PDB file of C-alpha atoms in Angstrom:
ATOM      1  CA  UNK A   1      -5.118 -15.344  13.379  1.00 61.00           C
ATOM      2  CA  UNK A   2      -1.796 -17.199  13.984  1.00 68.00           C
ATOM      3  CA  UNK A   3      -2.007 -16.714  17.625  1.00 74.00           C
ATOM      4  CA  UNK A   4       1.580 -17.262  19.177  1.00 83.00           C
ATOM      5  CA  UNK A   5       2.545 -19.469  16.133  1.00 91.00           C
ATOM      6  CA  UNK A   6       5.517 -17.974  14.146  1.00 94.00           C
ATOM      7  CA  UNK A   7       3.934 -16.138  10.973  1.00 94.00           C
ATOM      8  CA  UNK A   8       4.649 -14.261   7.547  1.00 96.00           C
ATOM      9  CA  UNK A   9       2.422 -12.474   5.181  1.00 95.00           C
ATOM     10  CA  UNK A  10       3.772 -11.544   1.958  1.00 96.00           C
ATOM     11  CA  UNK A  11       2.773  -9.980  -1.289  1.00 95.00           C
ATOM     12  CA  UNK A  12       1.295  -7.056  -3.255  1.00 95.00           C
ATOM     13  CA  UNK A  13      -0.542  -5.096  -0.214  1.00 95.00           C
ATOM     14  CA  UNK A  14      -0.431  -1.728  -2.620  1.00 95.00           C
ATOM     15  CA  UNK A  15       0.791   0.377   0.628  1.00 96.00           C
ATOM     16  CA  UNK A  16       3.749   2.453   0.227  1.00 96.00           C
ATOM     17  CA  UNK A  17       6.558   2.190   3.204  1.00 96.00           C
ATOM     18  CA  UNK A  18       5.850   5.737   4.150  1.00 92.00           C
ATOM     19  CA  UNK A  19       2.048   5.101   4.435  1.00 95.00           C
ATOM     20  CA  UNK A  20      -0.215   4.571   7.644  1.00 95.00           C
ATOM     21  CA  UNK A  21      -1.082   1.236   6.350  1.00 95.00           C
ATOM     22  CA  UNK A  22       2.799   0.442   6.222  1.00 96.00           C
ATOM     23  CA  UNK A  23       3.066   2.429  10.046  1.00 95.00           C
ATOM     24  CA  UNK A  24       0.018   0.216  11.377  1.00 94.00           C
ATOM     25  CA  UNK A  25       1.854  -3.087  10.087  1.00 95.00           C
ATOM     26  CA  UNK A  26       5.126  -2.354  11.316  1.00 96.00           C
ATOM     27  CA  UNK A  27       4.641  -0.329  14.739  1.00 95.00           C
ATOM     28  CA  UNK A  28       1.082  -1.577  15.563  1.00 93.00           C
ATOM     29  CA  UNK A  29       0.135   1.623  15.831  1.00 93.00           C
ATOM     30  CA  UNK A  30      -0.758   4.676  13.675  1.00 93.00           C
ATOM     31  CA  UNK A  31      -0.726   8.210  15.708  1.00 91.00           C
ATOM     32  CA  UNK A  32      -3.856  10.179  16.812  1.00 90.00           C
ATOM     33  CA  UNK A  33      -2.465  13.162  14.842  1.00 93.00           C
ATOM     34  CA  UNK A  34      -2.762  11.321  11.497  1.00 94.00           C
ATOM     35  CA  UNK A  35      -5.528  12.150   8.639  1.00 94.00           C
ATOM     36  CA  UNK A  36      -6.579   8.157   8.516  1.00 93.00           C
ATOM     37  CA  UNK A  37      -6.574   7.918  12.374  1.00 92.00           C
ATOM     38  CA  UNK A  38     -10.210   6.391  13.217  1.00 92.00           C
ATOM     39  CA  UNK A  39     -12.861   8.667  13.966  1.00 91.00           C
ATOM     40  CA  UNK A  40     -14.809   7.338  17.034  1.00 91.00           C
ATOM     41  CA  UNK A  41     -18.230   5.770  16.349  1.00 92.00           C
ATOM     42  CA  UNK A  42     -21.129   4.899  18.294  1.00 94.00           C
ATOM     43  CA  UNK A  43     -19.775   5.763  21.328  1.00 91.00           C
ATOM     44  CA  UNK A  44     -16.419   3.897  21.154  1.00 93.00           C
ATOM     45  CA  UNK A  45     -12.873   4.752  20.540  1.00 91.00           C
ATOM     46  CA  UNK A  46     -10.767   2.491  17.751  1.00 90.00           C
ATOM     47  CA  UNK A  47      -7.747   1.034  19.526  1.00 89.00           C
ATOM     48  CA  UNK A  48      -4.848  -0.925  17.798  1.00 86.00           C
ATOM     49  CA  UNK A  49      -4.957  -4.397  18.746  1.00 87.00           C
ATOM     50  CA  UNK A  50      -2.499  -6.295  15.792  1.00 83.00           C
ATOM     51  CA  UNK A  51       1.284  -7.193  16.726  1.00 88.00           C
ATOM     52  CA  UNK A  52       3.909  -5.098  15.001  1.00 94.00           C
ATOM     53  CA  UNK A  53       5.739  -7.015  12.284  1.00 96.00           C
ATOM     54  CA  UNK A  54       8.957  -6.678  10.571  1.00 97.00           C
ATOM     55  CA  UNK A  55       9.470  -6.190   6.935  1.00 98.00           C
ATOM     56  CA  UNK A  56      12.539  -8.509   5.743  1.00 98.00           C
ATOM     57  CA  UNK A  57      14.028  -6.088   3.279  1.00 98.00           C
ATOM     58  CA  UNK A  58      13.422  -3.350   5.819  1.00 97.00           C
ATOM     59  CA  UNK A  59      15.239  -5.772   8.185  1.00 96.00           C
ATOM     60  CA  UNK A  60      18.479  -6.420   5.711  1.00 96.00           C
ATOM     61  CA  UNK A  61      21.401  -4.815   4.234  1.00 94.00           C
ATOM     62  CA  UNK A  62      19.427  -3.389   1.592  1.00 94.00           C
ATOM     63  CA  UNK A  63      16.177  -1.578   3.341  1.00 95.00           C
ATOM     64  CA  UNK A  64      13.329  -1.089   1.487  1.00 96.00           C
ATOM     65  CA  UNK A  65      13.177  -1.510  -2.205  1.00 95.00           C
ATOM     66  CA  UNK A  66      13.383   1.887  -4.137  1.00 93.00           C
ATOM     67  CA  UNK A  67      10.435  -0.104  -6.075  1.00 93.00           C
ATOM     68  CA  UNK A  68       8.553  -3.194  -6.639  1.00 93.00           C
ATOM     69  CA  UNK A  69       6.208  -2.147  -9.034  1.00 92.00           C
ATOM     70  CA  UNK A  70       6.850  -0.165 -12.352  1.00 89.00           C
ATOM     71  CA  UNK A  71       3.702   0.348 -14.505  1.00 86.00           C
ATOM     72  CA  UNK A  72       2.895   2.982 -17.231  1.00 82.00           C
ATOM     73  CA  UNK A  73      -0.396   2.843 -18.839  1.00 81.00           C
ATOM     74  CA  UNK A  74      -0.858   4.712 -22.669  1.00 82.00           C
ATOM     75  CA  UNK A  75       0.887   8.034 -21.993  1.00 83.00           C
ATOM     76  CA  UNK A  76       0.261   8.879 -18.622  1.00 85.00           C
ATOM     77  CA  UNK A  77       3.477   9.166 -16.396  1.00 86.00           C
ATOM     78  CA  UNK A  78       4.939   6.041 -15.005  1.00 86.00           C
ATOM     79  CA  UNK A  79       3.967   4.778 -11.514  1.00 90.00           C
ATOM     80  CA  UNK A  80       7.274   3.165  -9.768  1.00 92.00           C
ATOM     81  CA  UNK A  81       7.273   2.616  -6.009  1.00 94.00           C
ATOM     82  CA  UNK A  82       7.114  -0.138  -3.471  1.00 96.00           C
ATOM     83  CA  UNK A  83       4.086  -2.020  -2.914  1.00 97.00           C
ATOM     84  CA  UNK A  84       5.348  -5.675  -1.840  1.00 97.00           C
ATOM     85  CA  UNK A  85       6.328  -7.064   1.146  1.00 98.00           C
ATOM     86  CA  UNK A  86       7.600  -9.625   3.071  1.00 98.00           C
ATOM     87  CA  UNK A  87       6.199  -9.177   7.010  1.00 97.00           C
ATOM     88  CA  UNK A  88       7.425 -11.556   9.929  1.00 97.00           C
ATOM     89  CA  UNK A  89       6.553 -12.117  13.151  1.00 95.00           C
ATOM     90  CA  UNK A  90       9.232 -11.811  16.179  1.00 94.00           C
ATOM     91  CA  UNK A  91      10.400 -15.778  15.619  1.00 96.00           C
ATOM     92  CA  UNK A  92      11.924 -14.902  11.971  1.00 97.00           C
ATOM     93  CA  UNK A  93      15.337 -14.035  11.333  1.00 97.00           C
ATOM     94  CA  UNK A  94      15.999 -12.757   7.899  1.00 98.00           C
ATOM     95  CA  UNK A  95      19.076 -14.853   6.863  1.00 97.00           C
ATOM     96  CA  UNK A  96      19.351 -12.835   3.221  1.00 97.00           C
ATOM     97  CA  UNK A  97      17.238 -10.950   0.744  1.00 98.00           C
ATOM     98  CA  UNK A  98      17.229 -10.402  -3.029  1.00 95.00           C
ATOM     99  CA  UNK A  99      18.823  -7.755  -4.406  1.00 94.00           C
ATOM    100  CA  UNK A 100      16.524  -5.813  -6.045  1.00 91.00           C
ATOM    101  CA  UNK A 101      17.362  -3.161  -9.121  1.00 87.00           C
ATOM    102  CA  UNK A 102      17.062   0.330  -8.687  1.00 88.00           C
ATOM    103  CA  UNK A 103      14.631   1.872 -10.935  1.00 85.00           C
ATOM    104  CA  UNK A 104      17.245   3.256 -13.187  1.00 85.00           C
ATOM    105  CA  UNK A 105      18.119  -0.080 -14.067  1.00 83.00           C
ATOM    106  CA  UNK A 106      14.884  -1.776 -14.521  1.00 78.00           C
ATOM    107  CA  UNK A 107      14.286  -0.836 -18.220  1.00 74.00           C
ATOM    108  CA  UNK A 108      11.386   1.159 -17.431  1.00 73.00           C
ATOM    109  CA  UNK A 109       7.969  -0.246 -17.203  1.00 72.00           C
ATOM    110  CA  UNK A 110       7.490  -3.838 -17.017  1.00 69.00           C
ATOM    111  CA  UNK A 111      10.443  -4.609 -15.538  1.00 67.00           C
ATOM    112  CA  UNK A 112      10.388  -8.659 -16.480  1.00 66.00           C
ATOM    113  CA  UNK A 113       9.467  -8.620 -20.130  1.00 66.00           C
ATOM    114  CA  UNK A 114      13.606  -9.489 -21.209  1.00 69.00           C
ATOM    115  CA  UNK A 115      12.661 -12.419 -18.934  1.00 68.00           C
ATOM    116  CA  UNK A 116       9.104 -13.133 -20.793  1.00 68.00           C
ATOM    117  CA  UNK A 117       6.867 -11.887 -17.708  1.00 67.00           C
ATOM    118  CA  UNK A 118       4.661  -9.778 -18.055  1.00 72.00           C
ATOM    119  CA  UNK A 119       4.448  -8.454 -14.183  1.00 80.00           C
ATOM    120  CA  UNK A 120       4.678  -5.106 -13.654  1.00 85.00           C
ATOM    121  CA  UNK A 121       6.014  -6.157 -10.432  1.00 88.00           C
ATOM    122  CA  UNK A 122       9.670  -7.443  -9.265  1.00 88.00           C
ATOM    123  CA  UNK A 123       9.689 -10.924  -7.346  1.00 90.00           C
ATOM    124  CA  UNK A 124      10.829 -10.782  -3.908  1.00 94.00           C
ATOM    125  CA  UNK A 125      12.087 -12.971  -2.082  1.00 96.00           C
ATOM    126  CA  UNK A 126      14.229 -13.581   1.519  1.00 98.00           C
ATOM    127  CA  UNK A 127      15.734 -16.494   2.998  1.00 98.00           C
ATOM    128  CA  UNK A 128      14.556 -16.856   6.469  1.00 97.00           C
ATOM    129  CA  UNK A 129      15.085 -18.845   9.563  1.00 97.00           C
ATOM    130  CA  UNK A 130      13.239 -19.431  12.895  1.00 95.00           C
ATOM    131  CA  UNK A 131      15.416 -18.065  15.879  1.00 86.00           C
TER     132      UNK A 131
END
């Protein structure tokens, strides 16, 4: 969509950094060998045509978040991993991130509610620059 202009997508894309989704996003590709490969249809092979990006917090001092999100509904066990992201084109330099908390010192679900927000979700956020 952004052609050759310098670009970012960010937010909740509910992929985990292990995934194929987060593979696809950050390599371009996703390898034959893989369970969510494309099957071929109607004659015609799927090939990868999207850019790699970069994840900023993948990118920084920190890595990856150990989490983003931290929900627990009624009594079933809590789900805490990372689902948000901030992905750059080539023209980004990631300057600084947030420091995030590691889920032992969240507080458990809901990480924000000593702040009054009800997110299950931690804000991200990185200061960025074009090179």
């Amino acid at each position: 969509l952004a052609g050759d202009l310098p670009h970012i997508l960010a937010g909740d894309w509910n992929i985990k950094p292990y995934s194929t989704s987060y593979m696809l996003l950050t390599t371009g590709l996703i390898d034959r060998g893989d369970p969510e490969y494309p099957e071929a249809k109607w004659g015609m092979e799927w090939k990868p045509t999207a850019k790699a990006m970069r994840s900023a917090y993948a990118e920084s001092e920190y890595g990856e978040p150990d989490f983003t999100n931290f929900a627990r509904i009624r009594e079933n066990e809590p789900f805490v991993d990372t689902l948000d992201y901030i992905f750059l084109s080539d023209e980004w330099k990631v300057v600084d991130v947030k420091k995030l908390p590691k889920r032992e010192e969240s507080g458990g679900p809901f990480p924000n509610l000593e702040r009054n927000e009800p997110s299950d979700h931690v804000l991200i956020a990185a200061d960025l620059k074009i090179q």
